[in-house]
Amino acid sequence: PPETSAAVLARTRRGPAPVTDVAKLCVCDLLVAQCDVNCCCDPDCSAADFSLFTTCSVPVVTGDSHLCSQKAAIYSLDVEANPPERVFKLIDQVNPSIFCIHATNYEQALTFSSPEIPTSENFDQLLKQFGSGAFSAEPERWDMNADDQNLSDANETYRYQYGVPVQTVDAFLRLPSPVVSSWCSDGNPAGFLVNQATKCIRSVSVEKCNDIQAVSMLFYINSSILAVPKSSQMVNISVQSIVIQSLNGMRTLLNDSDVLRLPMILDGLCINVVLRVSYHITYTDAGEIIEAAAAFVLGAINKEALSIEQSFEISFTQVNTTPVPLSGNPGYVVGLPVRAGFRPQGYPFPVEIMSAALLLNTNKYSQLTILQSTASQDCLAAQGARAPVLFGYNMISGCKLRITAALKCQPLAQALLDLLKGQSFPEYVASFGNSQAQDVLDWVPITHLYISEQRIYNTFQSSCQIPVSLEIEVKWTKYGSLVNPQARIVNVTATITTTTLKQLPSGRERTILITSSVVFTDVSSPAEPGYKAWPTINAKLPFDFFFPFV
Amino acid sequence: SSSQMSSVLLQLLFYINGIYLIFYCLATLALLLYKSQAFSYPEDLLSVDLTLFVVTAIAEVLRLCLGVRGNLTEEESLLGLSLVMTVGSTFLAVYFIVWQTYVLKTDIILNTVLLVLYGMESILKVSTIAAF
């Protein structure tokens, strides 16, 4: 009959009825229709099963222990009897405390409330109450807090903070990026001060060349950026440069970047398709964006192309500063090049040094370099290939020098020194990854050591010494807090080992090995715990304590 | 002297009641605080119980003042008014025993003592009024 099935449906929707009779409650009865081991309250166990138990896992089942008098079911095993049998007692347990609950007039006091089963009537209300990530017992208060937040924000002046999406007139400045797969998703906003570079694949075809918005320049410079969030001050995105890339990969920089080049079909190709966009945003230290520029690389696609790879980049520069490539902030990051520079020429030392800034090579990978081993392994044919010294990476390189009788010593020594040290060997190394060139005291001078391989028993013999190895030892220490130690360079020593070049008889040849190496040594001293001083007891009697007598 | 009709025993009971009232107020307030922290006590029920407690305290003070004044000045009207107020106070004490949200054993003990005092005072008041 339909009513009973509806009743059954209603009952199942409500959930099972709670069991409150202690005689029927059994928490160790986990297996249905089977006897659980050592579960004395299990109704599926027979007397034969009970005789095999060793102990009762659940000795007593009671209700709420706060109540003054409550029923308790006590299960125990009588091991004296043969065979052992289970003893079940139902007693009234009395709570001796005077704070026991005698009665309550509030039904939900001592039981867990069963949650509301969602139906079509109460679904919206339940969703409003429990649908968010966190909910409290009083949903009204949650709404009130949101209103308060809006009011307080209205009076505050806005500014961009790190990570906040850069807002434009429509929505956000988009940096298409791959999400889950490599296909481009246009919903990724660019975060303020977050330098990002992304690459993704977009499906295109020559027929839909004009329809796909994301391959047109206009899509990227159309909406202006808001200088400050939620304001009406707008900053137009200017086109910094346009590079045209032909089908075979050749790139040409266009002279006039004012003309907007939109995709169009020409000779069966779709040209002016955006392949790469680089945004450069200039900001002030007040969190305002004052300038935005975009550099494009436009390419062409032919009929066979089904997809193109687009790459996007965004970088932020503070106004009135030149972007200095940092090797860490403040401590050096392993893998980034060690920064080094020179004292400017013509400055007499030592007084003027404190006010003079150091000169650095603009290419951060060329500031401190060592010889790079080549395939030919011939020193004199080395062609000047240098490898940058990266922080934390010990490196060794070398080459073989063929000495013949015809080689003159002095020019050879000079050539080898140039080979080992490079064209511009720096004088100072930055102690921190973000040391500025103006702060000369933040820079560590390179100490030079000259060691001769031979033992000095014939010092008076003016033989010729040629350098055979350059070893740069960089001593660094951990600086700062224990949880976030920063790497700091404290000492750089460049050791040049020389050896005597013995004159060879003509026709004979010798090969010597020229090496150069960089070693990073951690000289951090172990951290010392700092303890607060013991509190001193400052007990002094008032000066008139012994009044009548003193 | 024999012309004095004020009841010494009633005065004694009023005095004991006054001291007990102070203890009762402090104990019930502390107990309400304990109940609100140890058990789940919704705010509306807690406010009802607190209001009735405050009403009990004020009614008791008024009742005792009226009774003491009536006994010492040998006024029947004041003593009669105090008797009527005793009936009200009895209802409040019964509320605290039966219809409170959480009735602990301590509640029962405190309020039973109060009811015993009310009973003895009522008998003595009736006999004192009859004597005036």
JSON list of N, CA and C in Angstrom, two decimals, chain A residues 98-135:
[
{"chain": "A", "resi": 98, "resn": "ILE", "atom": "N", "xyz": [27.36, 16.36, 44.81]},
{"chain": "A", "resi": 98, "resn": "ILE", "atom": "CA", "xyz": [26.18, 17.20, 45.04]},
{"chain": "A", "resi": 98, "resn": "ILE", "atom": "C", "xyz": [25.87, 18.06, 43.82]},
{"chain": "A", "resi": 99, "resn": "PHE", "atom": "N", "xyz": [26.72, 18.02, 42.82]},
{"chain": "A", "resi": 99, "resn": "PHE", "atom": "CA", "xyz": [26.46, 18.78, 41.61]},
{"chain": "A", "resi": 99, "resn": "PHE", "atom": "C", "xyz": [25.87, 17.90, 40.52]},
{"chain": "A", "resi": 100, "resn": "CYS", "atom": "N", "xyz": [25.30, 16.78, 40.89]},
{"chain": "A", "resi": 100, "resn": "CYS", "atom": "CA", "xyz": [24.74, 15.91, 39.86]},
{"chain": "A", "resi": 100, "resn": "CYS", "atom": "C", "xyz": [23.39, 16.46, 39.42]},
{"chain": "A", "resi": 101, "resn": "ILE", "atom": "N", "xyz": [23.03, 16.19, 38.19]},
{"chain": "A", "resi": 101, "resn": "ILE", "atom": "CA", "xyz": [21.79, 16.73, 37.64]},
{"chain": "A", "resi": 101, "resn": "ILE", "atom": "C", "xyz": [20.63, 15.86, 38.11]},
{"chain": "A", "resi": 102, "resn": "HIS", "atom": "N", "xyz": [19.71, 16.48, 38.82]},
{"chain": "A", "resi": 102, "resn": "HIS", "atom": "CA", "xyz": [18.56, 15.72, 39.31]},
{"chain": "A", "resi": 102, "resn": "HIS", "atom": "C", "xyz": [17.51, 15.60, 38.22]},
{"chain": "A", "resi": 103, "resn": "ALA", "atom": "N", "xyz": [17.27, 16.69, 37.52]},
{"chain": "A", "resi": 103, "resn": "ALA", "atom": "CA", "xyz": [16.29, 16.68, 36.43]},
{"chain": "A", "resi": 103, "resn": "ALA", "atom": "C", "xyz": [16.63, 17.83, 35.50]},
{"chain": "A", "resi": 104, "resn": "THR", "atom": "N", "xyz": [16.15, 17.73, 34.27]},
{"chain": "A", "resi": 104, "resn": "THR", "atom": "CA", "xyz": [16.30, 18.88, 33.38]},
{"chain": "A", "resi": 104, "resn": "THR", "atom": "C", "xyz": [14.96, 19.13, 32.71]},
{"chain": "A", "resi": 105, "resn": "ASN", "atom": "N", "xyz": [14.71, 20.39, 32.39]},
{"chain": "A", "resi": 105, "resn": "ASN", "atom": "CA", "xyz": [13.49, 20.73, 31.67]},
{"chain": "A", "resi": 105, "resn": "ASN", "atom": "C", "xyz": [13.81, 21.15, 30.26]},
{"chain": "A", "resi": 106, "resn": "TYR", "atom": "N", "xyz": [14.97, 20.76, 29.80]},
{"chain": "A", "resi": 106, "resn": "TYR", "atom": "CA", "xyz": [15.43, 21.20, 28.49]},
{"chain": "A", "resi": 106, "resn": "TYR", "atom": "C", "xyz": [15.81, 19.93, 27.75]},
{"chain": "A", "resi": 107, "resn": "GLU", "atom": "N", "xyz": [15.07, 19.60, 26.69]},
{"chain": "A", "resi": 107, "resn": "GLU", "atom": "CA", "xyz": [15.22, 18.26, 26.10]},
{"chain": "A", "resi": 107, "resn": "GLU", "atom": "C", "xyz": [16.59, 18.05, 25.49]},
{"chain": "A", "resi": 108, "resn": "GLN", "atom": "N", "xyz": [17.17, 19.09, 24.89]},
{"chain": "A", "resi": 108, "resn": "GLN", "atom": "CA", "xyz": [18.43, 18.85, 24.19]},
{"chain": "A", "resi": 108, "resn": "GLN", "atom": "C", "xyz": [19.63, 18.87, 25.11]},
{"chain": "A", "resi": 109, "resn": "ALA", "atom": "N", "xyz": [19.39, 18.94, 26.41]},
{"chain": "A", "resi": 109, "resn": "ALA", "atom": "CA", "xyz": [20.51, 19.10, 27.32]},
{"chain": "A", "resi": 109, "resn": "ALA", "atom": "C", "xyz": [21.45, 17.90, 27.31]},
{"chain": "A", "resi": 110, "resn": "LEU", "atom": "N", "xyz": [20.88, 16.71, 27.30]},
{"chain": "A", "resi": 110, "resn": "LEU", "atom": "CA", "xyz": [21.72, 15.54, 27.53]},
{"chain": "A", "resi": 110, "resn": "LEU", "atom": "C", "xyz": [21.86, 14.67, 26.30]},
{"chain": "A", "resi": 111, "resn": "THR", "atom": "N", "xyz": [21.30, 15.07, 25.16]},
{"chain": "A", "resi": 111, "resn": "THR", "atom": "CA", "xyz": [21.43, 14.24, 23.96]},
{"chain": "A", "resi": 111, "resn": "THR", "atom": "C", "xyz": [22.00, 15.08, 22.84]},
{"chain": "A", "resi": 112, "resn": "PHE", "atom": "N", "xyz": [22.58, 14.42, 21.88]},
{"chain": "A", "resi": 112, "resn": "PHE", "atom": "CA", "xyz": [23.01, 15.10, 20.67]},
{"chain": "A", "resi": 112, "resn": "PHE", "atom": "C", "xyz": [21.80, 15.36, 19.81]},
{"chain": "A", "resi": 113, "resn": "SER", "atom": "N", "xyz": [21.69, 16.53, 19.26]},
{"chain": "A", "resi": 113, "resn": "SER", "atom": "CA", "xyz": [20.54, 16.82, 18.41]},
{"chain": "A", "resi": 113, "resn": "SER", "atom": "C", "xyz": [20.78, 16.20, 17.04]},
{"chain": "A", "resi": 114, "resn": "SER", "atom": "N", "xyz": [19.73, 15.58, 16.50]},
{"chain": "A", "resi": 114, "resn": "SER", "atom": "CA", "xyz": [19.91, 14.98, 15.17]},
{"chain": "A", "resi": 114, "resn": "SER", "atom": "C", "xyz": [19.83, 16.10, 14.14]},
{"chain": "A", "resi": 115, "resn": "PRO", "atom": "N", "xyz": [20.72, 16.07, 13.16]},
{"chain": "A", "resi": 115, "resn": "PRO", "atom": "CA", "xyz": [20.72, 17.16, 12.19]},
{"chain": "A", "resi": 115, "resn": "PRO", "atom": "C", "xyz": [19.50, 17.10, 11.29]},
{"chain": "A", "resi": 116, "resn": "GLU", "atom": "N", "xyz": [19.15, 18.25, 10.76]},
{"chain": "A", "resi": 116, "resn": "GLU", "atom": "CA", "xyz": [17.99, 18.31, 9.87]},
{"chain": "A", "resi": 116, "resn": "GLU", "atom": "C", "xyz": [18.31, 17.61, 8.57]},
{"chain": "A", "resi": 117, "resn": "ILE", "atom": "N", "xyz": [17.39, 16.78, 8.14]},
{"chain": "A", "resi": 117, "resn": "ILE", "atom": "CA", "xyz": [17.57, 16.13, 6.84]},
{"chain": "A", "resi": 117, "resn": "ILE", "atom": "C", "xyz": [17.10, 17.13, 5.79]},
{"chain": "A", "resi": 118, "resn": "PRO", "atom": "N", "xyz": [17.92, 17.44, 4.80]},
{"chain": "A", "resi": 118, "resn": "PRO", "atom": "CA", "xyz": [17.48, 18.43, 3.81]},
{"chain": "A", "resi": 118, "resn": "PRO", "atom": "C", "xyz": [16.33, 17.92, 2.96]},
{"chain": "A", "resi": 119, "resn": "THR", "atom": "N", "xyz": [15.31, 18.72, 2.86]},
{"chain": "A", "resi": 119, "resn": "THR", "atom": "CA", "xyz": [14.19, 18.42, 1.96]},
{"chain": "A", "resi": 119, "resn": "THR", "atom": "C", "xyz": [14.07, 19.59, 1.00]},
{"chain": "A", "resi": 120, "resn": "SER", "atom": "N", "xyz": [13.14, 19.51, 0.10]},
{"chain": "A", "resi": 120, "resn": "SER", "atom": "CA", "xyz": [13.02, 20.59, -0.87]},
{"chain": "A", "resi": 120, "resn": "SER", "atom": "C", "xyz": [12.55, 21.88, -0.21]},
{"chain": "A", "resi": 121, "resn": "GLU", "atom": "N", "xyz": [11.91, 21.79, 0.97]},
{"chain": "A", "resi": 121, "resn": "GLU", "atom": "CA", "xyz": [11.43, 23.03, 1.61]},
{"chain": "A", "resi": 121, "resn": "GLU", "atom": "C", "xyz": [12.55, 23.76, 2.32]},
{"chain": "A", "resi": 122, "resn": "ASN", "atom": "N", "xyz": [13.36, 23.01, 3.07]},
{"chain": "A", "resi": 122, "resn": "ASN", "atom": "CA", "xyz": [14.34, 23.70, 3.89]},
{"chain": "A", "resi": 122, "resn": "ASN", "atom": "C", "xyz": [15.73, 23.75, 3.26]},
{"chain": "A", "resi": 123, "resn": "PHE", "atom": "N", "xyz": [15.84, 23.35, 1.99]},
{"chain": "A", "resi": 123, "resn": "PHE", "atom": "CA", "xyz": [17.17, 23.27, 1.39]},
{"chain": "A", "resi": 123, "resn": "PHE", "atom": "C", "xyz": [17.83, 24.64, 1.29]},
{"chain": "A", "resi": 124, "resn": "ASP", "atom": "N", "xyz": [17.06, 25.65, 0.85]},
{"chain": "A", "resi": 124, "resn": "ASP", "atom": "CA", "xyz": [17.67, 26.97, 0.67]},
{"chain": "A", "resi": 124, "resn": "ASP", "atom": "C", "xyz": [18.15, 27.55, 1.99]},
{"chain": "A", "resi": 125, "resn": "GLN", "atom": "N", "xyz": [17.34, 27.35, 3.02]},
{"chain": "A", "resi": 125, "resn": "GLN", "atom": "CA", "xyz": [17.72, 27.90, 4.32]},
{"chain": "A", "resi": 125, "resn": "GLN", "atom": "C", "xyz": [18.94, 27.18, 4.86]},
{"chain": "A", "resi": 126, "resn": "LEU", "atom": "N", "xyz": [19.01, 25.88, 4.67]},
{"chain": "A", "resi": 126, "resn": "LEU", "atom": "CA", "xyz": [20.17, 25.12, 5.14]},
{"chain": "A", "resi": 126, "resn": "LEU", "atom": "C", "xyz": [21.41, 25.52, 4.37]},
{"chain": "A", "resi": 127, "resn": "LEU", "atom": "N", "xyz": [21.24, 25.76, 3.06]},
{"chain": "A", "resi": 127, "resn": "LEU", "atom": "CA", "xyz": [22.39, 26.14, 2.25]},
{"chain": "A", "resi": 127, "resn": "LEU", "atom": "C", "xyz": [22.93, 27.49, 2.68]},
{"chain": "A", "resi": 128, "resn": "LYS", "atom": "N", "xyz": [22.01, 28.40, 3.01]},
{"chain": "A", "resi": 128, "resn": "LYS", "atom": "CA", "xyz": [22.46, 29.73, 3.44]},
{"chain": "A", "resi": 128, "resn": "LYS", "atom": "C", "xyz": [23.22, 29.62, 4.76]},
{"chain": "A", "resi": 129, "resn": "GLN", "atom": "N", "xyz": [22.74, 28.69, 5.62]},
{"chain": "A", "resi": 129, "resn": "GLN", "atom": "CA", "xyz": [23.35, 28.61, 6.94]},
{"chain": "A", "resi": 129, "resn": "GLN", "atom": "C", "xyz": [24.65, 27.83, 6.92]},
{"chain": "A", "resi": 130, "resn": "PHE", "atom": "N", "xyz": [24.70, 26.73, 6.18]},
{"chain": "A", "resi": 130, "resn": "PHE", "atom": "CA", "xyz": [25.85, 25.85, 6.25]},
{"chain": "A", "resi": 130, "resn": "PHE", "atom": "C", "xyz": [26.63, 25.78, 4.95]},
{"chain": "A", "resi": 131, "resn": "GLY", "atom": "N", "xyz": [26.27, 26.61, 3.97]},
{"chain": "A", "resi": 131, "resn": "GLY", "atom": "CA", "xyz": [26.87, 26.41, 2.65]},
{"chain": "A", "resi": 131, "resn": "GLY", "atom": "C", "xyz": [28.28, 26.95, 2.50]},
{"chain": "A", "resi": 132, "resn": "SER", "atom": "N", "xyz": [28.72, 27.83, 3.36]},
{"chain": "A", "resi": 132, "resn": "SER", "atom": "CA", "xyz": [30.05, 28.43, 3.16]},
{"chain": "A", "resi": 132, "resn": "SER", "atom": "C", "xyz": [31.11, 27.57, 3.83]},
{"chain": "A", "resi": 133, "resn": "GLY", "atom": "N", "xyz": [32.32, 28.06, 3.78]},
{"chain": "A", "resi": 133, "resn": "GLY", "atom": "CA", "xyz": [33.43, 27.27, 4.30]},
{"chain": "A", "resi": 133, "resn": "GLY", "atom": "C", "xyz": [33.41, 27.13, 5.80]},
{"chain": "A", "resi": 134, "resn": "ALA", "atom": "N", "xyz": [32.84, 28.13, 6.49]},
{"chain": "A", "resi": 134, "resn": "ALA", "atom": "CA", "xyz": [32.79, 28.05, 7.94]},
{"chain": "A", "resi": 134, "resn": "ALA", "atom": "C", "xyz": [31.44, 28.60, 8.37]},
{"chain": "A", "resi": 135, "resn": "PHE", "atom": "N", "xyz": [30.88, 28.00, 9.36]},
{"chain": "A", "resi": 135, "resn": "PHE", "atom": "CA", "xyz": [29.60, 28.54, 9.82]},
{"chain": "A", "resi": 135, "resn": "PHE", "atom": "C", "xyz": [29.56, 28.51, 11.32]}
]
